[in-house]
PDB file of C-alpha atoms and ligand atoms in Angstrom:
ATOM      1  CA  UNK A   1      65.157 131.375  50.234  1.00 38.00           C
ATOM      2  CA  UNK A   2      62.200 129.884  52.161  1.00 40.00           C
ATOM      3  CA  UNK A   3      62.081 126.859  54.112  1.00 41.00           C
ATOM      4  CA  UNK A   4      61.239 124.027  51.976  1.00 41.00           C
ATOM      5  CA  UNK A   5      58.530 122.448  53.726  1.00 41.00           C
ATOM      6  CA  UNK A   6      59.858 118.559  55.091  1.00 42.00           C
ATOM      7  CA  UNK A   7      56.604 115.810  54.597  1.00 43.00           C
ATOM      8  CA  UNK A   8      56.659 113.519  57.382  1.00 44.00           C
ATOM      9  CA  UNK A   9      54.448 110.275  57.299  1.00 50.00           C
ATOM     10  CA  UNK A  10      52.278 109.381  60.416  1.00 51.00           C
ATOM     11  CA  UNK A  11      54.484 106.972  62.271  1.00 58.00           C
ATOM     12  CA  UNK A  12      57.605 108.753  62.196  1.00 63.00           C
ATOM     13  CA  UNK A  13      58.957 110.731  64.316  1.00 65.00           C
ATOM     14  CA  UNK A  14      60.667 114.612  63.892  1.00 63.00           C
ATOM     15  CA  UNK A  15      63.911 113.907  63.999  1.00 60.00           C
ATOM     16  CA  UNK A  16      65.236 116.631  60.968  1.00 53.00           C
ATOM     17  CA  UNK A  17      62.320 118.509  61.247  1.00 52.00           C
ATOM     18  CA  UNK A  18      63.742 120.504  63.794  1.00 52.00           C
ATOM     19  CA  UNK A  19      67.121 121.875  65.005  1.00 46.00           C
ATOM     20  CA  UNK A  20      67.149 120.200  68.874  1.00 45.00           C
ATOM     21  CA  UNK A  21      69.831 121.999  70.101  1.00 44.00           C
ATOM     22  CA  UNK A  22      68.922 125.611  68.689  1.00 42.00           C
ATOM     23  CA  UNK A  23      65.959 125.557  71.526  1.00 47.00           C
ATOM     24  CA  UNK A  24      65.730 128.889  72.919  1.00 48.00           C
ATOM     25  CA  UNK A  25      65.678 128.304  76.393  1.00 53.00           C
ATOM     26  CA  UNK A  26      66.260 131.633  78.307  1.00 45.00           C
ATOM     27  CA  UNK A  27      63.026 130.855  79.747  1.00 43.00           C
ATOM     28  CA  UNK A  28      64.086 127.742  81.926  1.00 43.00           C
ATOM     29  CA  UNK A  29      67.234 129.413  83.826  1.00 45.00           C
ATOM     30  CA  UNK A  30      65.850 132.670  84.172  1.00 48.00           C
ATOM     31  CA  UNK A  31      64.217 133.336  87.480  1.00 53.00           C
ATOM     32  CA  UNK A  32      61.614 136.360  87.646  1.00 54.00           C
ATOM     33  CA  UNK A  33      62.899 140.014  88.427  1.00 54.00           C
ATOM     34  CA  UNK A  34      59.374 140.715  89.759  1.00 63.00           C
ATOM     35  CA  UNK A  35      57.700 139.340  92.025  1.00 78.00           C
ATOM     36  CA  UNK A  36      54.364 138.052  90.577  1.00 85.00           C
ATOM     37  CA  UNK A  37      51.279 136.224  92.730  1.00 93.00           C
ATOM     38  CA  UNK A  38      50.702 133.077  93.003  1.00 94.00           C
ATOM     39  CA  UNK A  39      48.250 131.639  90.603  1.00 95.00           C
ATOM     40  CA  UNK A  40      44.637 131.329  91.603  1.00 95.00           C
ATOM     41  CA  UNK A  41      43.667 127.705  92.381  1.00 93.00           C
ATOM     42  CA  UNK A  42      41.321 127.106  89.940  1.00 93.00           C
ATOM     43  CA  UNK A  43      42.333 129.000  86.757  1.00 94.00           C
ATOM     44  CA  UNK A  44      40.201 130.988  85.365  1.00 94.00           C
ATOM     45  CA  UNK A  45      41.245 129.617  81.679  1.00 94.00           C
ATOM     46  CA  UNK A  46      39.467 126.120  82.263  1.00 95.00           C
ATOM     47  CA  UNK A  47      36.431 124.900  80.374  1.00 93.00           C
ATOM     48  CA  UNK A  48      35.328 121.998  82.064  1.00 95.00           C
ATOM     49  CA  UNK A  49      34.623 119.125  78.846  1.00 95.00           C
ATOM     50  CA  UNK A  50      36.888 119.483  76.032  1.00 92.00           C
ATOM     51  CA  UNK A  51      36.444 116.684  73.186  1.00 91.00           C
ATOM     52  CA  UNK A  52      39.739 115.644  72.172  1.00 93.00           C
ATOM     53  CA  UNK A  53      40.510 116.047  68.658  1.00 88.00           C
ATOM     54  CA  UNK A  54      41.805 112.760  67.156  1.00 91.00           C
ATOM     55  CA  UNK A  55      43.765 114.746  63.723  1.00 86.00           C
ATOM     56  CA  UNK A  56      45.201 111.359  62.543  1.00 82.00           C
ATOM     57  CA  UNK A  57      46.283 113.743  59.396  1.00 85.00           C
ATOM     58  CA  UNK A  58      48.388 116.734  61.068  1.00 86.00           C
ATOM     59  CA  UNK A  59      51.287 117.187  60.560  1.00 87.00           C
ATOM     60  CA  UNK A  60      53.964 117.374  62.832  1.00 86.00           C
ATOM     61  CA  UNK A  61      54.799 120.911  61.073  1.00 86.00           C
ATOM     62  CA  UNK A  62      51.691 122.158  62.247  1.00 86.00           C
ATOM     63  CA  UNK A  63      51.226 120.553  65.465  1.00 87.00           C
ATOM     64  CA  UNK A  64      54.845 122.505  66.540  1.00 83.00           C
ATOM     65  CA  UNK A  65      53.609 125.959  64.960  1.00 82.00           C
ATOM     66  CA  UNK A  66      50.390 125.831  66.824  1.00 83.00           C
ATOM     67  CA  UNK A  67      52.290 125.154  70.078  1.00 82.00           C
ATOM     68  CA  UNK A  68      54.930 127.983  68.817  1.00 76.00           C
ATOM     69  CA  UNK A  69      55.095 129.131  72.924  1.00 74.00           C
ATOM     70  CA  UNK A  70      56.012 126.110  73.954  1.00 72.00           C
ATOM     71  CA  UNK A  71      60.133 126.792  72.914  1.00 68.00           C
ATOM     72  CA  UNK A  72      61.682 125.168  75.366  1.00 72.00           C
ATOM     73  CA  UNK A  73      62.257 121.641  75.210  1.00 77.00           C
ATOM     74  CA  UNK A  74      58.592 120.985  76.213  1.00 80.00           C
ATOM     75  CA  UNK A  75      59.067 123.712  79.121  1.00 87.00           C
ATOM     76  CA  UNK A  76      56.063 126.157  79.831  1.00 89.00           C
ATOM     77  CA  UNK A  77      54.711 128.141  82.643  1.00 89.00           C
ATOM     78  CA  UNK A  78      52.775 131.017  82.970  1.00 89.00           C
ATOM     79  CA  UNK A  79      53.902 134.591  82.452  1.00 84.00           C
ATOM     80  CA  UNK A  80      51.004 136.392  84.751  1.00 87.00           C
ATOM     81  CA  UNK A  81      51.295 134.100  87.568  1.00 91.00           C
ATOM     82  CA  UNK A  82      53.529 132.151  89.388  1.00 93.00           C
ATOM     83  CA  UNK A  83      52.285 128.306  88.867  1.00 94.00           C
ATOM     84  CA  UNK A  84      51.307 126.385  92.502  1.00 95.00           C
ATOM     85  CA  UNK A  85      53.162 123.104  90.923  1.00 95.00           C
ATOM     86  CA  UNK A  86      56.205 122.397  88.674  1.00 96.00           C
ATOM     87  CA  UNK A  87      55.291 118.977  87.427  1.00 97.00           C
ATOM     88  CA  UNK A  88      56.959 116.948  85.361  1.00 98.00           C
ATOM     89  CA  UNK A  89      55.138 114.523  82.640  1.00 98.00           C
ATOM     90  CA  UNK A  90      57.002 111.193  82.045  1.00 98.00           C
ATOM     91  CA  UNK A  91      55.578 109.551  79.142  1.00 98.00           C
ATOM     92  CA  UNK A  92      57.762 105.844  78.177  1.00 98.00           C
ATOM     93  CA  UNK A  93      57.550 105.792  74.530  1.00 96.00           C
ATOM     94  CA  UNK A  94      58.319 102.834  71.500  1.00 93.00           C
ATOM     95  CA  UNK A  95      57.518 103.580  68.262  1.00 90.00           C
ATOM     96  CA  UNK A  96      54.507 105.413  68.410  1.00 90.00           C
ATOM     97  CA  UNK A  97      54.539 108.851  66.549  1.00 92.00           C
ATOM     98  CA  UNK A  98      51.109 108.740  65.582  1.00 91.00           C
ATOM     99  CA  UNK A  99      49.920 108.846  69.000  1.00 94.00           C
ATOM    100  CA  UNK A 100      52.491 111.098  70.276  1.00 95.00           C
ATOM    101  CA  UNK A 101      51.236 113.846  67.531  1.00 93.00           C
ATOM    102  CA  UNK A 102      47.904 113.436  68.874  1.00 94.00           C
ATOM    103  CA  UNK A 103      49.039 113.432  72.637  1.00 96.00           C
ATOM    104  CA  UNK A 104      50.925 116.505  72.288  1.00 94.00           C
ATOM    105  CA  UNK A 105      48.000 118.564  69.977  1.00 93.00           C
ATOM    106  CA  UNK A 106      46.008 117.816  73.312  1.00 95.00           C
ATOM    107  CA  UNK A 107      48.137 117.855  76.152  1.00 96.00           C
ATOM    108  CA  UNK A 108      50.027 121.248  76.315  1.00 93.00           C
ATOM    109  CA  UNK A 109      46.334 123.220  75.777  1.00 92.00           C
ATOM    110  CA  UNK A 110      45.012 121.498  78.115  1.00 95.00           C
ATOM    111  CA  UNK A 111      48.198 122.080  80.705  1.00 95.00           C
ATOM    112  CA  UNK A 112      48.970 126.064  79.723  1.00 92.00           C
ATOM    113  CA  UNK A 113      44.866 126.776  80.901  1.00 94.00           C
ATOM    114  CA  UNK A 114      45.392 124.762  84.775  1.00 95.00           C
ATOM    115  CA  UNK A 115      48.119 127.342  84.623  1.00 94.00           C
ATOM    116  CA  UNK A 116      50.826 124.764  85.239  1.00 94.00           C
ATOM    117  CA  UNK A 117      55.096 125.094  85.105  1.00 94.00           C
ATOM    118  CA  UNK A 118      55.284 122.098  83.295  1.00 94.00           C
ATOM    119  CA  UNK A 119      57.769 120.139  80.998  1.00 95.00           C
ATOM    120  CA  UNK A 120      57.258 116.476  79.239  1.00 96.00           C
ATOM    121  CA  UNK A 121      59.706 114.239  78.539  1.00 97.00           C
ATOM    122  CA  UNK A 122      59.723 111.213  76.483  1.00 97.00           C
ATOM    123  CA  UNK A 123      61.565 108.049  78.150  1.00 98.00           C
ATOM    124  CA  UNK A 124      62.373 105.757  75.114  1.00 98.00           C
ATOM    125  CA  UNK A 125      64.343 102.292  75.754  1.00 97.00           C
ATOM    126  CA  UNK A 126      67.333 100.511  73.310  1.00 97.00           C
ATOM    127  CA  UNK A 127      65.051  98.939  70.602  1.00 95.00           C
ATOM    128  CA  UNK A 128      66.758  95.606  71.838  1.00 95.00           C
ATOM    129  CA  UNK A 129      65.355  95.260  74.912  1.00 95.00           C
ATOM    130  CA  UNK A 130      61.603  94.064  75.809  1.00 94.00           C
ATOM    131  CA  UNK A 131      59.570  97.249  76.300  1.00 95.00           C
ATOM    132  CA  UNK A 132      59.708  97.852  80.164  1.00 97.00           C
ATOM    133  CA  UNK A 133      57.121 100.627  81.527  1.00 98.00           C
ATOM    134  CA  UNK A 134      58.179 100.621  85.250  1.00 98.00           C
ATOM    135  CA  UNK A 135      61.834 101.253  84.786  1.00 98.00           C
ATOM    136  CA  UNK A 136      61.480 104.216  81.891  1.00 98.00           C
ATOM    137  CA  UNK A 137      58.790 105.908  84.564  1.00 98.00           C
ATOM    138  CA  UNK A 138      62.201 105.452  87.190  1.00 98.00           C
ATOM    139  CA  UNK A 139      63.996 107.087  84.376  1.00 98.00           C
ATOM    140  CA  UNK A 140      61.949 109.693  83.552  1.00 98.00           C
ATOM    141  CA  UNK A 141      61.702 110.588  87.054  1.00 98.00           C
ATOM    142  CA  UNK A 142      65.538 110.665  87.880  1.00 98.00           C
ATOM    143  CA  UNK A 143      66.244 112.212  85.058  1.00 98.00           C
ATOM    144  CA  UNK A 144      63.524 115.184  84.642  1.00 97.00           C
ATOM    145  CA  UNK A 145      64.368 115.832  88.984  1.00 96.00           C
ATOM    146  CA  UNK A 146      68.269 116.338  87.695  1.00 95.00           C
ATOM    147  CA  UNK A 147      67.481 119.231  85.891  1.00 93.00           C
ATOM    148  CA  UNK A 148      64.490 121.122  88.153  1.00 93.00           C
ATOM    149  CA  UNK A 149      63.035 120.972  91.058  1.00 94.00           C
ATOM    150  CA  UNK A 150      60.024 119.399  90.315  1.00 96.00           C
ATOM    151  CA  UNK A 151      57.078 119.615  92.607  1.00 96.00           C
ATOM    152  CA  UNK A 152      54.706 116.507  91.175  1.00 98.00           C
ATOM    153  CA  UNK A 153      55.710 113.703  88.501  1.00 98.00           C
ATOM    154  CA  UNK A 154      52.652 112.596  86.846  1.00 98.00           C
ATOM    155  CA  UNK A 155      53.660 109.411  84.815  1.00 98.00           C
ATOM    156  CA  UNK A 156      51.423 109.450  81.562  1.00 98.00           C
ATOM    157  CA  UNK A 157      50.867 106.852  78.696  1.00 98.00           C
ATOM    158  CA  UNK A 158      50.761 108.178  75.467  1.00 97.00           C
ATOM    159  CA  UNK A 159      47.943 106.748  74.276  1.00 97.00           C
ATOM    160  CA  UNK A 160      45.433 108.893  76.804  1.00 98.00           C
ATOM    161  CA  UNK A 161      43.737 111.852  76.238  1.00 98.00           C
ATOM    162  CA  UNK A 162      42.216 113.925  79.346  1.00 98.00           C
ATOM    163  CA  UNK A 163      38.726 114.825  78.365  1.00 97.00           C
ATOM    164  CA  UNK A 164      38.365 117.610  81.046  1.00 97.00           C
ATOM    165  CA  UNK A 165      40.206 120.024  81.767  1.00 95.00           C
ATOM    166  CA  UNK A 166      38.524 119.965  85.836  1.00 96.00           C
ATOM    167  CA  UNK A 167      41.279 116.716  85.948  1.00 97.00           C
ATOM    168  CA  UNK A 168      43.588 118.783  87.634  1.00 96.00           C
ATOM    169  CA  UNK A 169      47.557 117.645  87.107  1.00 97.00           C
ATOM    170  CA  UNK A 170      48.721 117.793  90.460  1.00 96.00           C
ATOM    171  CA  UNK A 171      50.070 115.582  93.119  1.00 97.00           C
ATOM    172  CA  UNK A 172      48.295 116.213  96.431  1.00 96.00           C
ATOM    173  CA  UNK A 173      49.653 114.598 100.194  1.00 96.00           C
ATOM    174  CA  UNK A 174      48.753 111.349  98.640  1.00 97.00           C
ATOM    175  CA  UNK A 175      50.015 109.668  95.725  1.00 98.00           C
ATOM    176  CA  UNK A 176      46.729 110.285  92.972  1.00 97.00           C
ATOM    177  CA  UNK A 177      45.569 107.570  90.483  1.00 97.00           C
ATOM    178  CA  UNK A 178      43.734 109.671  87.631  1.00 97.00           C
ATOM    179  CA  UNK A 179      42.444 108.068  84.670  1.00 97.00           C
ATOM    180  CA  UNK A 180      39.871 106.686  86.571  1.00 96.00           C
ATOM    181  CA  UNK A 181      37.240 106.316  83.491  1.00 96.00           C
ATOM    182  CA  UNK A 182      38.358 105.415  80.228  1.00 97.00           C
ATOM    183  CA  UNK A 183      36.087 105.066  77.677  1.00 97.00           C
ATOM    184  CA  UNK A 184      37.876 101.835  76.535  1.00 96.00           C
ATOM    185  CA  UNK A 185      36.392 100.544  80.081  1.00 96.00           C
ATOM    186  CA  UNK A 186      32.618 101.959  79.464  1.00 96.00           C
ATOM    187  CA  UNK A 187      34.242 104.045  81.874  1.00 96.00           C
ATOM    188  CA  UNK A 188      34.693 102.480  84.546  1.00 94.00           C
ATOM    189  CA  UNK A 189      36.993 101.365  86.829  1.00 95.00           C
ATOM    190  CA  UNK A 190      38.075  97.705  85.243  1.00 95.00           C
ATOM    191  CA  UNK A 191      39.224  97.298  89.436  1.00 96.00           C
ATOM    192  CA  UNK A 192      39.632  98.411  92.702  1.00 95.00           C
ATOM    193  CA  UNK A 193      43.493  98.290  92.827  1.00 95.00           C
ATOM    194  CA  UNK A 194      43.626  99.319  89.355  1.00 96.00           C
ATOM    195  CA  UNK A 195      47.182 102.075  89.345  1.00 97.00           C
ATOM    196  CA  UNK A 196      47.988 102.442  85.419  1.00 97.00           C
ATOM    197  CA  UNK A 197      47.030 105.091  82.402  1.00 97.00           C
ATOM    198  CA  UNK A 198      47.953 107.993  84.071  1.00 98.00           C
ATOM    199  CA  UNK A 199      48.956 108.631  87.737  1.00 98.00           C
ATOM    200  CA  UNK A 200      50.760 111.801  89.941  1.00 98.00           C
ATOM    201  CA  UNK A 201      52.874 110.984  92.572  1.00 98.00           C
ATOM    202  CA  UNK A 202      55.235 114.148  94.490  1.00 98.00           C
ATOM    203  CA  UNK A 203      59.039 113.254  94.833  1.00 98.00           C
ATOM    204  CA  UNK A 204      58.811 112.084  98.290  1.00 98.00           C
ATOM    205  CA  UNK A 205      56.191 109.828  97.631  1.00 98.00           C
ATOM    206  CA  UNK A 206      58.252 108.040  95.117  1.00 98.00           C
ATOM    207  CA  UNK A 207      61.333 108.034  96.628  1.00 98.00           C
ATOM    208  CA  UNK A 208      59.799 106.498 100.309  1.00 98.00           C
ATOM    209  CA  UNK A 209      58.633 103.081  98.123  1.00 98.00           C
ATOM    210  CA  UNK A 210      61.490 103.362  95.520  1.00 98.00           C
ATOM    211  CA  UNK A 211      59.717 104.299  92.634  1.00 98.00           C
ATOM    212  CA  UNK A 212      58.469 101.521  90.572  1.00 98.00           C
ATOM    213  CA  UNK A 213      59.224  97.909  89.811  1.00 98.00           C
ATOM    214  CA  UNK A 214      62.946  97.985  87.115  1.00 98.00           C
ATOM    215  CA  UNK A 215      61.598  93.790  86.379  1.00 96.00           C
ATOM    216  CA  UNK A 216      58.357  94.014  84.531  1.00 97.00           C
ATOM    217  CA  UNK A 217      59.635  93.638  80.979  1.00 95.00           C
ATOM    218  CA  UNK A 218      56.577  92.755  78.775  1.00 94.00           C
ATOM    219  CA  UNK A 219      53.167  94.464  78.631  1.00 94.00           C
ATOM    220  CA  UNK A 220      51.717  94.596  82.491  1.00 95.00           C
ATOM    221  CA  UNK A 221      51.934  94.631  86.005  1.00 97.00           C
ATOM    222  CA  UNK A 222      54.523  97.048  87.063  1.00 98.00           C
ATOM    223  CA  UNK A 223      51.297  99.163  87.708  1.00 98.00           C
ATOM    224  CA  UNK A 224      49.722  96.425  90.134  1.00 97.00           C
ATOM    225  CA  UNK A 225      53.159  96.255  91.776  1.00 98.00           C
ATOM    226  CA  UNK A 226      53.020  99.969  92.576  1.00 98.00           C
ATOM    227  CA  UNK A 227      49.455  99.665  94.194  1.00 98.00           C
ATOM    228  CA  UNK A 228      51.136  96.928  96.444  1.00 98.00           C
ATOM    229  CA  UNK A 229      54.254  99.595  97.231  1.00 98.00           C
ATOM    230  CA  UNK A 230      51.639 101.723  98.008  1.00 98.00           C
ATOM    231  CA  UNK A 231      49.951  99.561 100.320  1.00 97.00           C
ATOM    232  CA  UNK A 232      52.982  98.002 102.063  1.00 98.00           C
ATOM    233  CA  UNK A 233      54.288 101.984 102.512  1.00 98.00           C
ATOM    234  CA  UNK A 234      49.798 102.585 104.113  1.00 97.00           C
ATOM    235  CA  UNK A 235      49.775 105.189 101.455  1.00 97.00           C
ATOM    236  CA  UNK A 236      47.026 106.111 100.486  1.00 94.00           C
ATOM    237  CA  UNK A 237      45.440 105.791  97.151  1.00 95.00           C
ATOM    238  CA  UNK A 238      43.298 108.802  95.934  1.00 95.00           C
ATOM    239  CA  UNK A 239      41.211 109.184  93.130  1.00 94.00           C
ATOM    240  CA  UNK A 240      39.241 111.761  91.622  1.00 83.00           C
ATOM    241  CA  UNK A 241      35.537 111.750  90.742  1.00 81.00           C
ATOM    242  CA  UNK A 242      35.049 109.929  87.984  1.00 80.00           C
ATOM    243  CA  UNK A 243      32.769 112.222  86.330  1.00 88.00           C
ATOM    244  CA  UNK A 244      36.074 115.073  85.698  1.00 95.00           C
ATOM    245  CA  UNK A 245      38.788 112.320  85.462  1.00 96.00           C
ATOM    246  CA  UNK A 246      37.917 110.640  82.328  1.00 97.00           C
ATOM    247  CA  UNK A 247      40.010 109.885  79.519  1.00 98.00           C
ATOM    248  CA  UNK A 248      40.133 108.770  75.719  1.00 97.00           C
ATOM    249  CA  UNK A 249      41.923 105.967  74.672  1.00 97.00           C
ATOM    250  CA  UNK A 250      43.535 106.153  71.264  1.00 95.00           C
ATOM    251  CA  UNK A 251      43.332 102.756  69.670  1.00 90.00           C
ATOM    252  CA  UNK A 252      46.205 100.109  69.173  1.00 84.00           C
ATOM    253  CA  UNK A 253      47.342  96.996  68.415  1.00 82.00           C
ATOM    254  CA  UNK A 254      46.531  95.079  72.055  1.00 81.00           C
ATOM    255  CA  UNK A 255      51.014  94.561  73.553  1.00 82.00           C
ATOM    256  CA  UNK A 256      51.340  91.161  74.311  1.00 85.00           C
ATOM    257  CA  UNK A 257      51.041  90.305  78.423  1.00 90.00           C
ATOM    258  CA  UNK A 258      53.778  88.985  80.263  1.00 93.00           C
ATOM    259  CA  UNK A 259      52.811  86.229  81.850  1.00 93.00           C
ATOM    260  CA  UNK A 260      55.254  86.033  84.200  1.00 95.00           C
ATOM    261  CA  UNK A 261      54.280  89.458  85.758  1.00 96.00           C
ATOM    262  CA  UNK A 262      51.250  87.289  88.568  1.00 96.00           C
ATOM    263  CA  UNK A 263      54.544  85.713  89.889  1.00 97.00           C
ATOM    264  CA  UNK A 264      56.580  89.122  89.883  1.00 97.00           C
ATOM    265  CA  UNK A 265      53.755  90.753  91.383  1.00 97.00           C
ATOM    266  CA  UNK A 266      53.080  88.308  93.839  1.00 97.00           C
ATOM    267  CA  UNK A 267      56.612  88.180  94.880  1.00 97.00           C
ATOM    268  CA  UNK A 268      57.375  91.918  94.547  1.00 96.00           C
ATOM    269  CA  UNK A 269      57.096  92.986  98.043  1.00 97.00           C
ATOM    270  CA  UNK A 270      60.138  90.908  98.661  1.00 97.00           C
ATOM    271  CA  UNK A 271      62.045  92.950  96.420  1.00 96.00           C
ATOM    272  CA  UNK A 272      61.493  96.001  97.340  1.00 97.00           C
ATOM    273  CA  UNK A 273      64.213  97.873  98.632  1.00 96.00           C
ATOM    274  CA  UNK A 274      66.439  96.549  96.260  1.00 96.00           C
ATOM    275  CA  UNK A 275      64.581  97.276  93.020  1.00 98.00           C
ATOM    276  CA  UNK A 276      63.245 100.268  92.197  1.00 98.00           C
ATOM    277  CA  UNK A 277      65.296 103.970  91.659  1.00 98.00           C
ATOM    278  CA  UNK A 278      67.596 103.821  93.844  1.00 96.00           C
ATOM    279  CA  UNK A 279      69.866 101.028  92.327  1.00 89.00           C
ATOM    280  CA  UNK A 280      68.405 101.788  89.420  1.00 97.00           C
ATOM    281  CA  UNK A 281      71.831 101.583  86.420  1.00 96.00           C
ATOM    282  CA  UNK A 282      71.669 102.401  82.649  1.00 98.00           C
ATOM    283  CA  UNK A 283      73.333 104.827  80.651  1.00 98.00           C
ATOM    284  CA  UNK A 284      71.746 107.224  78.215  1.00 98.00           C
ATOM    285  CA  UNK A 285      72.191 106.905  74.035  1.00 98.00           C
ATOM    286  CA  UNK A 286      70.034 109.965  72.999  1.00 96.00           C
ATOM    287  CA  UNK A 287      68.660 112.984  74.023  1.00 95.00           C
ATOM    288  CA  UNK A 288      67.392 115.730  71.910  1.00 91.00           C
ATOM    289  CA  UNK A 289      65.462 118.388  72.983  1.00 89.00           C
ATOM    290  CA  UNK A 290      62.374 119.636  71.201  1.00 87.00           C
ATOM    291  CA  UNK A 291      59.994 122.098  71.056  1.00 84.00           C
ATOM    292  CA  UNK A 292      57.118 120.411  73.001  1.00 91.00           C
ATOM    293  CA  UNK A 293      59.064 117.647  74.674  1.00 93.00           C
ATOM    294  CA  UNK A 294      62.436 116.443  75.705  1.00 94.00           C
ATOM    295  CA  UNK A 295      63.095 112.848  73.964  1.00 96.00           C
ATOM    296  CA  UNK A 296      65.655 110.403  76.100  1.00 97.00           C
ATOM    297  CA  UNK A 297      66.669 107.401  74.981  1.00 98.00           C
ATOM    298  CA  UNK A 298      68.085 104.793  77.138  1.00 98.00           C
ATOM    299  CA  UNK A 299      70.106 101.455  77.421  1.00 98.00           C
ATOM    300  CA  UNK A 300      70.522  98.885  80.244  1.00 96.00           C
TER     301      UNK A 300
HETATM  302  C1  BGC B   1      47.361  94.635  84.067  1.00 86.75           C
HETATM  303  C2  BGC B   1      47.889  96.372  84.369  1.00 86.75           C
HETATM  304  C3  BGC B   1      46.900  96.826  83.510  1.00 86.75           C
HETATM  305  C4  BGC B   1      45.711  97.029  83.496  1.00 86.75           C
HETATM  306  C5  BGC B   1      44.876  96.971  82.882  1.00 86.75           C
HETATM  307  C6  BGC B   1      46.154  94.474  84.069  1.00 86.75           C
HETATM  308  O1  BGC B   1      45.572  92.935  83.909  1.00 86.75           O
HETATM  309  O2  BGC B   1      48.203  93.930  84.593  1.00 86.75           O
HETATM  310  O3  BGC B   1      49.375  96.451  84.022  1.00 86.75           O
HETATM  311  O4  BGC B   1      46.778  98.454  83.516  1.00 86.75           O
HETATM  312  O5  BGC B   1      45.543  95.545  83.487  1.00 86.75           O
HETATM  313  O6  BGC B   1      45.029  97.096  81.551  1.00 86.75           O
END
């Protein structure tokens, strides 16, 4: 009997649409029996500017069906060549399933065209606890690092859609701020030390600065604190050309900024050694392996 299609409304999670325990992950642990060549430095599949399609009416079933090739919990790697970097895309998340659908619909083909070996992780926090982006990014780094030897961690807001696939999702020998030109800010950097939106760091770079602060509850500041951490450790921030690093921001209600963030930013470097990835304690409440992403919900 054909399976009944379950229609979900725009803001609903895809829980129940797929049996998450049934994912076929043979790809994940297999080593390539035949040695395949390294992928070219610049992928031949890049198309340059590709305006994101913001189709708010798209159904979960259609997004999943469209990218059926990404069967293994959001993990994909090119089949004909060995990717130059293994990339974990860490998305801090709270109840924005409408944005998530649009994001996945855009980001998977974008990353595929770049011939990356990548996986997407969505990291959520217990609903009773105030959102804390820095803490969730730290958890994403720790959890993804337990299952694969990633070369690069990309910290990515769910509402930002890259507009040009020459914006390469890779790490460099210094931390990179990627969302340089966002439409909401008229494609201009709002201030020089901004590090929020989308950024890329290697494992060594993250460990060197002890990751993000876990102290920024509510909206704002954790990225400014990270900028200070980089400076404190004499690291140089890299930015790509602003004509390539352009992003569309999905519309949403502005969250209430944390009024304590300025004081926390000011005193951040006093805590840098104790406040970060190295001492972080949390408990995993839920872990779901969906075809297009892995969802992890934690509490502290
Ligand atoms: C906040 C940052 C944020 C930036 C841009 C600043 O005031 O502290 O966290 O990334 O605004 O929205």
